Amino acid sequence: MTVMEQRGAYKPTPPPAWQPRTDPAPLLPDALPYRVLGTDAAAEADPGLLRRLYGELVRGRRYNAQATALTKQGRLAVYPSSTGQEACQVAAALVLEERDWLFPSYRDTLAAVARGLDPVQALTLLRGDWHTGYDPREHRIAPLCTPLATQLPHAVGLAHAAHLQGDDVVALALVGDGGTSEGDFHEALNFAAVWQAPVVFLVQNNGFAISVPLAKQTAAPSLAHKAVGYGMPGRLVDGNDAAAVHEVLSEAVAHARAGGGPTLVEAVTYRIDAHTNADDDKRYRGDSEVEAWRAHDPIGLLEHELTERGLLDEDGMRAAREKAEEMAADLRERMNRDPELDPMDLFAHVYARPTTQLLEQEAQLRAELDAEERHHESEGAAR
Amino acid sequence: MTTVAVKPATMAQALGRALRDAMADDPTVHVMGEDVGTLGGVFRVTDGLAKEFGEDRCTDTPLAEAGILGTAVGMAMYGLRPVVEMQFDAFAYPSFEQLISHVSRMRNRTRGAMPLPLTIRVPYGGGIGGVEHHSDSSEAYYMATPGLHVVTPATVADAYGLLRAAIASDDPVVFLEPKRLYWSKDSWNPDEPPAVEPVGRAVVRRSGRSATLITYGPSLPVCLEAAEAAQAEGWDLEVVDLRSLVPFDDETVSASVRHTGRAVVVHESGSFGGPGGEIAARVTERCFHYLEAPVLRVAGFDIPYPPPMLERHHLPGVDRILDAVARLQWEAEN
């Protein structure tokens, strides 16, 4: 019955009672990034964990330097460095159990390496001999994702599937500040919250999306605040403080594992190097800004804390550096060998059941390769 | 011997039955999409699934196509076999990045380590009086993306058989459902479903000697009607239903054209850059010496899909097909 058809007078009443579905207060991030190193909270940090983090940071810094050098030598097609972001990379790897899944972006090879992946396999994409150099299921590391934020819904779906199967698995997905502007970021967070999926989103806010600073990316109070709109907690953390990132991520992972649903963590950090070797950061930022962040270096912060408390001495530092050098030497040595490529691999994995069209094209390439080989043979014979 | 009562079923019912049977046979099959749960889908294809299998296996998702497909990718990464419903052809476009950058190439990216056995159901095509964004023929976009299979049924029995095959496939399948055939009925016994066959085989729906109409999905009934009408002109037309655009069944199509010597490709999709161009090229490459005339295309115009009151001028109809057949250089025969 419409109002027009109603008999008698229409009596206006207030709308049915409205209740907010979620109390936003507990979801709000702190006003300032959470810190441990250099604060009172540091006293409660596990010395063993701090020393382990230190070793991984030193190794990670060396890995970044080696990968950058390999790019300059033409051994990598491109390298997006995570120098300055090692605390985020290492902590993300260390908070996960073996059964958990990591969803890295292209800048997160170090996180994969810190999780235990062979650096040569981690760098396959950037070397260019294939797209993904490892079996994602074996390592529970999704393929390095290049299209921004598109890996986030995958993490949500995987975590949701694991939950449906009754498995005790958490997914941790990495994204940058620029990636938070993408639609897939929004959709992933929304699905995750609606499904209460056991997933943790770590935004490494490194200040820039190639050249575009955060101020041109968002007008939000912080990226962590975006969580509130989806009904999940947002946490803001000092991304160069390895102990703080580790603590905040550990809590978020435990929360997810206990059925508490997703968390969005914003780690405030800084991309010390240019976007990639192909980028010129002099065009969009000054040296003084970079220097200010160098004074808040993840390794420096942790080293200071450990030495102040007598947990690290010169021998310890040297040992960490030596381990890092071993990794770098091995990486250099293996990356300096040319990879073995089989062009027929181009057709091998497109389909489980290849189309007749593809089989024809495969035969064409095979014939071209055979002709090339015959040509080389006859040239060899002629000499 | 008792005869089984064969009740006519609609294509929508056959599709629903295929989903139901797949879910009953394989606990990893999950249906997800907008309105697929409580409502049973806007075309009622998923009617009853949430009730029978629970909302965890037939899930009403938030309204976000990239999110639907993106989360389905993650579910498939974990070993599930998601069947995703895109509500309408044109509403699938937000999911294209996930489709093109991930669904189609995950197997290849990972050297076969991580296949994605996904089925993406997309109601497509016009002829139902839909307002804009509800009648697109988007198959060419999918065909142009390596790594996908693209399948479309035109009969009630095929709706069941092909959807079962698509869900069973270890390759991602874009399953295009001709929405104007959703309510088409056929005497199909759902209790004796046709054997599940792998996708990729075309079928001759009508044998003829004069020329071959190559078509699929919503245009099949139109072509069969045209073939009947052509008899009055003395043409005995063969009609091939492709059923699968990728993989493409060159063998069946070429055999037919070699037999008849003439061919017309018929589809709703636009002509320029549409499937017909590829099909005509393949036929010409394989059957050149058998052809009496160039392969012609009868397609939708190269215009944005028209408003419902004008769509009949756009869609390939019997007359337009017969006009094309008449242009197949019959004089040259004498």
XYZ file of C-alpha atoms in Angstrom:
717
model
C 0.000 0.000 0.000
C 1.455 3.351 -0.951
C 1.113 6.523 1.034
C -1.358 7.711 -1.568
C -3.565 4.688 -0.936
C -3.350 4.880 2.857
C -6.658 5.455 4.540
C -6.802 8.250 7.054
C -4.024 10.637 7.862
C -0.336 9.781 7.292
C 1.465 10.058 10.603
C 5.166 10.828 10.240
C 7.373 8.849 12.658
C 11.157 8.765 13.086
C 13.008 6.152 10.999
C 13.578 2.736 12.557
C 16.366 2.890 15.129
C 19.843 3.064 13.547
C 22.830 1.454 15.178
C 26.404 1.619 13.955
C 27.414 -1.911 12.948
C 30.906 -1.579 14.326
C 32.266 0.704 17.010
C 35.009 2.589 15.186
C 36.986 3.615 18.280
C 38.946 0.358 18.837
C 39.789 0.174 15.138
C 41.567 3.515 15.014
C 45.350 3.582 14.670
C 47.588 5.488 17.075
C 48.265 9.124 16.225
C 52.006 8.421 15.872
C 53.792 5.358 14.500
C 54.354 2.753 17.190
C 58.012 2.368 18.173
C 59.996 -0.051 20.311
C 63.698 0.725 19.734
C 64.833 3.698 21.765
C 61.709 3.571 23.937
C 60.850 1.893 27.235
C 59.175 -0.917 25.300
C 62.609 -2.086 24.101
C 63.399 -3.551 27.512
C 60.661 -6.098 26.994
C 61.815 -7.205 23.581
C 63.332 -10.682 23.358
C 67.135 -10.303 22.974
C 67.301 -13.449 20.854
C 64.728 -12.047 18.471
C 66.537 -8.708 18.279
C 69.813 -10.411 17.424
C 68.110 -12.539 14.791
C 66.472 -9.451 13.293
C 69.855 -7.733 13.232
C 71.509 -10.578 11.337
C 68.670 -10.613 8.815
C 68.773 -6.839 8.329
C 72.501 -6.874 7.655
C 72.066 -9.755 5.216
C 69.113 -7.956 3.625
C 71.062 -4.734 3.128
C 73.859 -6.715 1.502
C 71.355 -8.533 -0.699
C 69.971 -5.201 -1.918
C 73.474 -3.939 -2.665
C 74.392 -7.126 -4.519
C 71.199 -7.162 -6.587
C 71.745 -3.499 -7.480
C 75.326 -4.282 -8.535
C 74.155 -7.226 -10.636
C 71.733 -4.904 -12.409
C 74.516 -2.473 -13.229
C 76.512 -5.403 -14.625
C 73.595 -6.391 -16.839
C 72.866 -9.571 -14.928
C 69.404 -8.397 -13.889
C 66.976 -6.697 -16.255
C 65.794 -4.393 -13.483
C 65.933 -4.225 -9.696
C 63.495 -2.370 -7.455
C 65.565 -1.964 -4.310
C 64.185 -2.271 -0.799
C 67.198 -0.557 0.762
C 65.887 1.285 3.806
C 62.863 -0.992 4.020
C 64.676 -4.078 5.305
C 62.908 -3.974 8.681
C 59.508 -4.404 6.985
C 60.786 -7.085 4.619
C 62.465 -9.152 7.314
C 59.714 -8.813 9.924
C 57.045 -9.804 7.396
C 58.917 -13.037 6.736
C 59.749 -13.829 10.332
C 56.249 -13.471 11.794
C 54.850 -16.244 9.593
C 54.649 -19.941 10.359
C 55.749 -22.383 7.701
C 52.131 -23.150 6.736
C 51.296 -19.459 6.281
C 51.417 -17.649 2.943
C 53.299 -14.541 1.867
C 52.008 -12.376 -1.006
C 54.866 -10.165 -2.184
C 54.991 -7.385 -4.751
C 57.936 -6.908 -7.108
C 59.823 -4.869 -4.465
C 59.571 -7.635 -1.916
C 62.111 -10.227 -3.081
C 63.960 -9.684 0.185
C 60.895 -10.759 2.174
C 60.820 -13.953 0.098
C 64.547 -14.508 0.682
C 64.155 -13.856 4.416
C 61.418 -16.487 4.406
C 63.981 -18.940 3.108
C 63.673 -18.746 -0.657
C 66.885 -19.121 -2.678
C 67.818 -15.594 -3.849
C 68.463 -16.873 -7.374
C 64.900 -18.196 -7.516
C 63.566 -15.000 -5.977
C 65.315 -12.927 -8.655
C 64.183 -15.000 -11.654
C 61.511 -12.443 -12.592
C 64.021 -9.592 -12.472
C 66.726 -11.563 -14.238
C 64.220 -12.272 -16.973
C 64.763 -15.978 -17.589
C 61.190 -16.715 -16.502
C 58.376 -14.966 -14.627
C 58.295 -16.924 -11.376
C 61.387 -18.860 -10.395
C 59.903 -21.042 -7.669
C 56.950 -23.270 -6.888
C 54.594 -21.018 -4.905
C 52.956 -23.967 -3.171
C 56.265 -25.436 -2.045
C 57.334 -22.211 -0.342
C 53.889 -20.737 0.281
C 55.055 -17.576 -1.406
C 52.771 -16.272 -4.142
C 54.436 -15.157 -7.377
C 55.988 -11.691 -7.138
C 53.190 -9.438 -8.282
C 53.834 -6.578 -10.669
C 50.326 -5.128 -11.348
C 49.802 -3.040 -8.226
C 47.614 -4.372 -5.420
C 46.217 -7.178 -7.578
C 47.810 -9.745 -5.247
C 45.727 -8.504 -2.312
C 42.439 -10.166 -3.315
C 44.428 -13.360 -3.929
C 45.640 -13.261 -0.337
C 42.074 -12.751 0.866
C 40.746 -15.613 -1.251
C 43.503 -17.966 -0.164
C 43.038 -17.123 3.514
C 39.287 -17.538 3.127
C 39.713 -20.901 1.387
C 42.062 -22.124 4.105
C 39.573 -21.056 6.743
C 36.738 -22.855 4.910
C 38.897 -25.997 4.807
C 39.456 -25.746 8.536
C 43.172 -25.036 8.108
C 45.037 -22.852 10.549
C 46.649 -20.655 7.888
C 47.227 -16.903 7.751
C 48.049 -14.893 4.617
C 50.233 -11.796 4.808
C 50.063 -9.463 1.813
C 52.519 -6.684 1.032
C 51.621 -3.503 -0.806
C 53.079 -0.031 -1.145
C 51.635 3.408 -0.488
C 50.867 3.900 -4.179
C 49.077 0.568 -4.287
C 46.542 1.756 -1.725
C 45.024 4.001 -4.396
C 44.171 1.019 -6.580
C 40.664 -0.402 -6.687
C 41.942 -3.867 -5.833
C 43.200 -2.544 -2.478
C 39.698 -1.396 -1.661
C 38.020 -4.558 -2.863
C 40.483 -6.822 -1.069
C 40.065 -5.049 2.255
C 36.313 -5.023 1.912
C 36.098 -8.744 1.084
C 38.541 -9.556 3.882
C 36.485 -7.712 6.475
C 33.130 -9.061 5.284
C 34.494 -12.614 5.301
C 36.597 -12.041 8.438
C 39.379 -13.718 6.502
C 42.634 -14.536 8.331
C 44.741 -12.066 6.391
C 47.117 -9.240 7.308
C 47.805 -6.344 4.954
C 51.164 -4.643 5.360
C 51.456 -1.293 3.615
C 55.064 -0.251 3.296
C 54.620 3.472 3.038
C 58.016 4.337 1.601
C 57.024 7.883 0.687
C 56.887 7.548 -3.080
C 55.060 5.821 -5.895
C 57.994 6.122 -8.310
C 58.084 9.944 -8.209
C 54.706 10.807 -6.722
C 54.787 11.631 -2.997
C 52.143 10.442 -0.561
C 50.479 13.863 -0.399
C 49.430 13.443 -4.021
C 48.286 9.897 -3.368
C 45.836 10.336 -0.531
C 44.092 12.846 1.697
C 43.466 10.237 4.403
C 44.692 11.025 7.954
C 47.009 8.037 7.492
C 46.887 4.935 5.326
C 46.198 2.927 8.486
C 43.025 4.964 8.996
C 41.592 3.439 5.832
C 41.051 0.233 7.817
C 38.271 1.813 9.851
C 36.071 2.286 6.814
C 36.117 -1.456 6.247
C 35.511 -2.373 9.864
C 38.973 -3.741 10.574
C 41.683 -2.464 12.930
C 44.382 -0.190 11.506
C 47.851 -0.066 13.037
C 50.488 2.565 12.419
C 54.076 1.528 13.041
C 57.589 2.861 12.541
C 58.617 0.827 9.530
C 62.330 1.236 10.231
C 62.000 -0.164 13.741
C 62.322 -3.903 13.149
C 61.250 -4.764 16.696
C 58.110 -2.630 16.397
C 57.142 -3.995 12.964
C 57.737 -7.532 14.196
C 55.590 -6.952 17.268
C 52.698 -5.306 15.429
C 52.673 -7.908 12.654
C 52.919 -10.760 15.163
C 49.870 -9.443 16.959
C 47.965 -9.042 13.707
C 48.876 -12.576 12.604
C 47.875 -14.011 15.976
C 44.614 -12.043 15.837
C 43.864 -13.426 12.372
C 44.791 -16.973 13.390
C 42.506 -16.769 16.398
C 39.553 -15.915 14.148
C 39.647 -12.190 14.784
C 39.737 -11.267 11.089
C 42.010 -9.003 9.080
C 44.257 -6.102 10.113
C 45.710 -3.277 8.071
C 49.210 -2.266 9.141
C 50.874 0.865 7.792
C 54.626 0.841 8.261
C 56.134 4.270 7.743
C 59.484 3.828 6.038
C 61.532 5.320 3.234
C 62.797 4.165 -0.137
C 66.468 5.138 0.086
C 67.265 4.139 -3.499
C 65.507 5.301 -6.652
C 62.384 3.393 -7.745
C 64.575 1.110 -9.853
C 67.935 1.386 -11.574
C 66.028 2.959 -14.481
C 64.755 5.841 -12.337
C 66.376 9.216 -11.599
C 65.212 10.319 -8.162
C 67.071 13.633 -8.399
C 64.124 14.862 -10.463
C 61.652 14.665 -7.592
C 63.450 14.728 -4.236
C 66.362 16.423 -2.541
C 69.417 14.949 -0.838
C 68.482 16.463 2.526
C 65.305 14.408 2.678
C 67.186 11.201 1.937
C 69.859 12.106 4.497
C 67.227 12.698 7.181
C 65.959 9.169 6.643
C 69.479 7.707 6.587
C 69.753 8.998 10.165
C 66.753 6.822 11.012
C 68.156 3.680 9.414
C 66.712 0.291 10.341
C 70.135 -1.297 10.854
C 71.489 1.745 12.696
C 68.513 1.826 15.059
C 68.797 -1.819 15.968
C 72.585 -1.794 16.165
C 72.423 1.159 18.549
C 69.887 -0.584 20.759
C 71.817 -3.845 20.836
C 75.204 -2.284 21.555
C 73.764 0.042 24.221
C 72.360 -2.964 25.996
C 75.492 -5.028 25.586
C 73.770 -7.550 23.322
C 76.082 -6.935 20.379
C 79.798 -6.230 20.098
C 82.310 -5.818 17.300
C 82.647 -9.577 16.901
C 78.904 -9.958 16.551
C 78.744 -7.239 13.935
C 81.625 -8.762 12.019
C 79.998 -12.191 12.142
C 76.770 -10.737 10.722
C 78.692 -8.993 7.951
C 80.604 -12.151 7.109
C 77.424 -14.171 6.781
C 76.026 -11.486 4.532
C 79.188 -11.535 2.406
C 78.896 -15.297 2.019
C 75.349 -14.914 0.724
C 76.422 -12.130 -1.632
C 79.394 -14.065 -2.991
C 77.251 -17.105 -3.643
C 74.562 -14.997 -5.310
C 77.134 -13.178 -7.450
C 78.783 -16.405 -8.480
C 75.565 -18.118 -9.486
C 74.054 -15.072 -11.187
C 77.182 -14.660 -13.281
C 76.493 -17.990 -14.945
C 74.208 -17.708 -17.930
C 70.858 -19.339 -17.304
C 69.934 -22.300 -19.472
C 66.978 -21.374 -21.590
C 64.761 -23.596 -23.708
C 62.624 -21.556 -26.094
C 60.143 -24.429 -26.283
C 59.222 -23.615 -22.683
C 57.243 -20.720 -24.174
C 54.557 -23.222 -25.099
C 54.927 -25.740 -22.309
C 52.722 -24.205 -19.634
C 50.151 -21.992 -21.329
C 47.441 -24.615 -20.990
C 46.983 -27.947 -19.259
C 45.459 -29.047 -22.567
C 47.046 -26.951 -25.323
C 44.862 -25.782 -28.181
C 45.494 -27.092 -31.694
C 46.364 -23.496 -32.586
C 49.126 -23.476 -30.008
C 50.399 -26.873 -31.107
C 50.752 -25.496 -34.641
C 52.703 -22.495 -33.403
C 54.858 -24.716 -31.227
C 55.708 -26.780 -34.309
C 56.560 -23.574 -36.140
C 59.041 -22.479 -33.467
C 60.521 -25.979 -33.361
C 61.073 -25.810 -37.128
C 62.662 -22.347 -36.821
C 65.022 -23.610 -34.117
C 65.934 -26.664 -36.179
C 66.651 -24.461 -39.176
C 68.809 -22.208 -37.009
C 70.728 -25.210 -35.784
C 71.266 -26.550 -39.316
C 72.423 -23.103 -40.358
C 74.976 -23.002 -37.523
C 76.137 -26.517 -38.391
C 76.646 -25.714 -42.053
C 78.461 -22.507 -41.151
C 80.686 -24.535 -38.832
C 81.346 -27.065 -41.600
C 82.186 -24.297 -44.094
C 84.883 -22.871 -41.826
C 11.393 -51.695 -20.829
C 10.183 -48.538 -19.170
C 10.705 -45.319 -21.011
C 12.113 -42.474 -18.971
C 9.776 -39.501 -18.901
C 11.694 -36.806 -20.708
C 10.565 -33.422 -19.482
C 11.478 -30.278 -21.326
C 14.016 -28.238 -19.399
C 15.233 -24.696 -19.930
C 18.869 -23.853 -20.511
C 18.916 -22.016 -17.174
C 17.711 -25.177 -15.436
C 20.302 -27.314 -17.207
C 23.057 -24.916 -16.138
C 21.803 -25.007 -12.568
C 21.739 -28.774 -12.667
C 25.308 -28.837 -13.940
C 26.432 -26.649 -11.036
C 24.528 -28.781 -8.570
C 25.973 -32.039 -9.867
C 29.488 -30.626 -9.975
C 29.176 -29.424 -6.378
C 27.798 -32.787 -5.279
C 30.601 -34.680 -7.035
C 33.476 -32.464 -5.913
C 33.583 -30.704 -2.526
C 36.189 -28.242 -3.825
C 33.680 -26.684 -6.253
C 32.511 -23.327 -4.885
C 30.008 -20.997 -6.538
C 30.375 -17.285 -5.900
C 29.046 -14.023 -7.250
C 26.470 -11.305 -6.850
C 23.007 -12.503 -5.795
C 23.860 -16.166 -6.441
C 22.931 -17.250 -2.910
C 19.603 -16.350 -1.392
C 18.133 -15.054 -4.640
C 19.496 -17.849 -6.834
C 20.973 -15.409 -9.344
C 19.174 -12.792 -11.401
C 18.559 -15.499 -14.022
C 17.905 -18.126 -11.311
C 20.699 -20.341 -12.597
C 22.015 -20.914 -9.056
C 18.566 -21.399 -7.580
C 18.623 -23.735 -4.576
C 22.414 -24.177 -4.404
C 22.909 -22.123 -1.242
C 20.104 -24.054 0.415
C 21.505 -27.417 -0.580
C 25.213 -26.776 -0.063
C 25.273 -23.880 2.396
C 26.392 -20.308 1.955
C 30.064 -21.228 2.312
C 29.833 -23.079 -1.014
C 27.378 -20.822 -2.807
C 28.345 -17.370 -1.651
C 26.769 -13.959 -2.110
C 29.831 -11.747 -2.472
C 30.163 -7.997 -2.135
C 29.330 -6.178 -5.349
C 32.788 -5.955 -6.890
C 33.755 -8.004 -9.916
C 37.525 -7.572 -9.593
C 37.228 -8.649 -5.980
C 35.095 -11.646 -6.898
C 37.549 -12.887 -9.489
C 40.608 -11.863 -7.465
C 39.497 -13.742 -4.377
C 38.516 -16.702 -6.560
C 42.123 -16.740 -7.810
C 43.317 -17.013 -4.219
C 40.823 -19.786 -3.520
C 42.041 -21.686 -6.572
C 45.644 -21.152 -5.423
C 44.675 -23.006 -2.266
C 43.192 -25.911 -4.231
C 39.534 -25.028 -4.560
C 37.679 -25.031 -7.876
C 35.676 -21.797 -7.894
C 32.846 -21.138 -10.320
C 32.371 -17.401 -10.541
C 29.247 -15.713 -11.858
C 29.519 -12.322 -13.516
C 26.021 -10.942 -13.495
C 26.060 -9.492 -17.015
C 28.586 -9.329 -19.869
C 29.335 -5.635 -19.429
C 29.576 -5.934 -15.645
C 32.497 -8.330 -16.040
C 34.769 -5.566 -17.301
C 36.038 -4.484 -13.859
C 37.422 -8.010 -13.471
C 39.498 -7.851 -16.655
C 42.762 -7.005 -14.925
C 42.476 -10.072 -12.737
C 41.454 -12.132 -15.746
C 44.183 -10.974 -18.091
C 47.063 -10.421 -15.685
C 46.473 -13.380 -13.386
C 43.811 -15.927 -14.317
C 45.033 -16.445 -17.861
C 48.731 -16.636 -17.077
C 49.221 -18.049 -13.575
C 49.947 -21.523 -14.950
C 52.487 -20.137 -17.396
C 54.086 -17.733 -14.893
C 54.725 -20.595 -12.498
C 55.849 -23.167 -15.105
C 52.748 -25.211 -14.466
C 53.232 -25.301 -10.682
C 50.091 -23.333 -9.966
C 47.241 -23.945 -12.400
C 43.979 -22.089 -11.768
C 40.997 -24.343 -12.409
C 38.450 -21.529 -12.505
C 35.193 -21.233 -14.385
C 33.869 -17.761 -15.069
C 30.223 -17.776 -16.107
C 29.192 -14.732 -18.103
C 25.651 -14.202 -19.444
C 26.207 -12.499 -22.791
C 24.553 -11.162 -25.908
C 21.408 -9.237 -26.661
C 17.883 -9.831 -27.787
C 16.265 -9.605 -24.371
C 15.299 -5.931 -24.428
C 17.981 -4.997 -21.931
C 18.931 -1.381 -21.356
C 22.518 -0.347 -21.995
C 25.383 -2.433 -20.527
C 23.217 -5.581 -20.439
C 23.644 -7.009 -23.951
C 27.303 -6.988 -24.960
C 28.962 -9.740 -26.946
C 32.365 -9.652 -25.275
C 33.810 -12.903 -26.605
C 36.502 -11.268 -28.748
C 38.164 -9.791 -25.648
C 38.391 -13.230 -24.085
C 39.498 -14.925 -27.312
C 42.368 -12.446 -27.585
C 43.734 -13.460 -24.171
C 46.133 -16.442 -24.271
C 45.647 -18.977 -21.497
C 41.860 -18.929 -21.404
C 39.384 -21.350 -22.864
C 36.233 -19.701 -24.207
C 33.138 -21.851 -24.390
C 29.512 -21.133 -25.241
C 26.577 -23.530 -25.400
C 23.648 -23.127 -27.775
C 21.471 -26.033 -26.683
C 20.029 -27.205 -23.385
C 21.993 -30.452 -23.430
C 25.244 -28.630 -24.229
C 24.603 -26.169 -21.426
C 24.845 -29.074 -19.032
C 27.632 -31.008 -20.717
C 29.880 -28.066 -21.491
C 29.504 -26.510 -18.046
C 30.418 -29.801 -16.405
C 33.423 -30.042 -18.707
C 34.403 -26.438 -17.992
C 34.315 -26.988 -14.238
C 36.289 -30.215 -14.597
C 38.916 -28.518 -16.764
C 42.275 -27.668 -15.218
C 42.447 -24.620 -17.468
C 40.518 -21.436 -16.687
C 37.339 -21.327 -18.750
C 35.258 -18.290 -19.664
C 31.823 -19.809 -20.002
C 29.586 -17.547 -22.063
C 25.882 -18.123 -21.554
C 23.621 -16.787 -24.313
C 21.098 -15.055 -22.140
C 18.336 -14.959 -24.733
C 18.479 -18.774 -24.779
C 18.172 -19.092 -20.975
C 14.471 -19.809 -21.346
C 14.781 -21.975 -24.459
C 13.396 -25.434 -23.770
C 14.404 -28.811 -24.979
C 13.401 -32.342 -24.209
C 16.408 -33.197 -22.179
C 16.419 -35.769 -19.463
C 18.383 -34.304 -16.554
C 18.657 -37.742 -14.963
C 20.490 -39.050 -17.963
C 22.810 -36.191 -18.677
C 25.010 -36.398 -21.741
C 28.485 -37.711 -21.197
C 30.828 -34.995 -20.053
C 33.167 -34.250 -22.926
C 36.200 -32.039 -23.039
C 35.658 -28.636 -24.483
C 36.971 -27.878 -27.935
C 34.784 -29.844 -30.333
C 32.363 -28.210 -32.752
C 29.305 -30.070 -33.973
C 27.320 -30.072 -37.223
C 23.755 -29.191 -36.225
C 22.310 -29.457 -39.733
C 23.826 -31.217 -42.700
C 23.720 -29.531 -46.081
C 25.541 -29.339 -49.405
C 25.330 -25.728 -50.603
C 27.163 -23.647 -47.999
C 28.221 -23.728 -44.347
C 26.943 -21.347 -41.700
C 29.557 -21.204 -38.938
C 28.053 -19.913 -35.716
C 27.759 -20.322 -31.939
C 25.664 -19.463 -28.908
C 22.733 -17.122 -29.431
C 23.011 -17.152 -33.220
C 22.552 -20.907 -33.632
C 18.725 -20.881 -33.600
C 18.797 -17.953 -36.043
C 21.065 -19.885 -38.404
C 18.921 -23.007 -38.199
C 15.870 -20.891 -39.038
C 17.743 -19.319 -41.926
C 18.721 -22.781 -43.190
C 15.075 -23.824 -43.215
C 14.085 -20.668 -45.064
C 16.939 -21.150 -47.554
C 15.420 -24.355 -48.816
C 12.799 -22.279 -50.635
C 15.660 -20.625 -52.560
C 17.147 -23.994 -53.400
C 20.040 -23.757 -50.947
C 20.775 -26.671 -48.679
C 22.761 -25.105 -45.847
C 24.994 -26.850 -43.348
C 25.136 -25.315 -39.858
C 28.171 -25.760 -37.610
C 27.845 -24.916 -33.902
C 31.353 -24.093 -32.664
C 30.528 -24.558 -28.947
C 34.100 -23.593 -28.150
C 35.848 -20.513 -29.537
C 39.081 -21.401 -27.738
C 40.204 -24.065 -28.449
C 38.923 -23.689 -32.000
C 37.917 -26.856 -33.815
C 39.585 -26.298 -37.191
C 39.027 -29.912 -38.147
C 35.227 -29.932 -37.997
C 34.904 -26.473 -39.516
C 37.347 -27.147 -42.354
C 35.768 -30.507 -43.161
C 32.392 -28.836 -43.522
C 33.657 -26.012 -45.716
C 35.639 -28.377 -47.934
C 32.413 -30.282 -48.381
C 30.213 -27.280 -49.229
C 32.759 -24.874 -50.765
C 31.139 -21.795 -49.270
C 30.960 -20.323 -45.790
C 29.335 -17.533 -43.819
C 30.315 -16.793 -40.210
C 27.414 -15.530 -38.121
C 27.658 -13.864 -34.721
C 26.226 -10.968 -32.703
C 29.639 -9.596 -31.849
C 30.862 -6.732 -34.009
C 32.502 -7.543 -37.311
C 35.709 -5.488 -37.088
C 38.143 -7.275 -34.799
C 35.451 -9.798 -33.978
C 35.650 -13.605 -33.958
C 34.483 -13.816 -37.586
C 37.684 -12.302 -38.911
C 39.805 -14.964 -37.242
C 37.445 -17.732 -38.285
C 37.323 -16.533 -41.915
C 41.120 -16.362 -42.011
C 41.498 -19.858 -40.587
C 38.964 -21.264 -43.039
C 40.619 -19.512 -45.968
C 44.090 -20.707 -44.979
C 42.909 -24.288 -44.768
C 40.258 -24.494 -47.492
C 41.409 -22.005 -50.145
C 41.287 -24.436 -53.037
C 37.851 -25.668 -52.054
C 36.276 -22.231 -51.772
C 33.926 -20.985 -54.477
C 33.585 -17.570 -52.858
C 35.209 -15.457 -50.140
C 34.155 -16.330 -46.617
C 31.561 -13.752 -45.567
C 30.634 -12.444 -42.145
C 27.193 -11.611 -40.822
C 27.737 -9.838 -37.549
C 26.473 -7.112 -35.309
C 27.325 -3.634 -36.548
C 30.466 -1.986 -35.209
C 28.471 0.246 -32.900
C 27.961 0.382 -29.156
C 25.137 -2.008 -28.344
C 21.896 -0.263 -29.310
C 18.998 0.669 -27.038
C 16.388 -2.089 -26.772
C 13.891 -0.485 -29.152
C 16.479 -0.524 -31.925
C 18.330 -3.764 -31.220
C 16.466 -5.802 -33.854
C 18.216 -3.735 -36.533
C 21.577 -4.648 -35.048
C 21.232 -8.367 -34.431
C 21.969 -10.734 -37.332
C 18.609 -12.083 -38.493
C 17.404 -14.591 -41.035
C 17.171 -12.055 -43.853
C 20.676 -10.741 -43.339
C 22.019 -14.285 -43.305
C 20.136 -15.174 -46.503
C 21.409 -11.987 -48.157
C 24.937 -13.082 -47.351
C 24.303 -16.575 -48.693
C 22.995 -14.981 -51.904
C 26.299 -13.124 -52.263
C 28.367 -16.325 -52.288
C 29.011 -16.046 -56.080
C 26.568 -18.689 -57.171
C 26.764 -17.473 -60.796
C 30.399 -18.428 -61.003
C 29.421 -22.079 -60.634
C 28.060 -22.374 -64.173
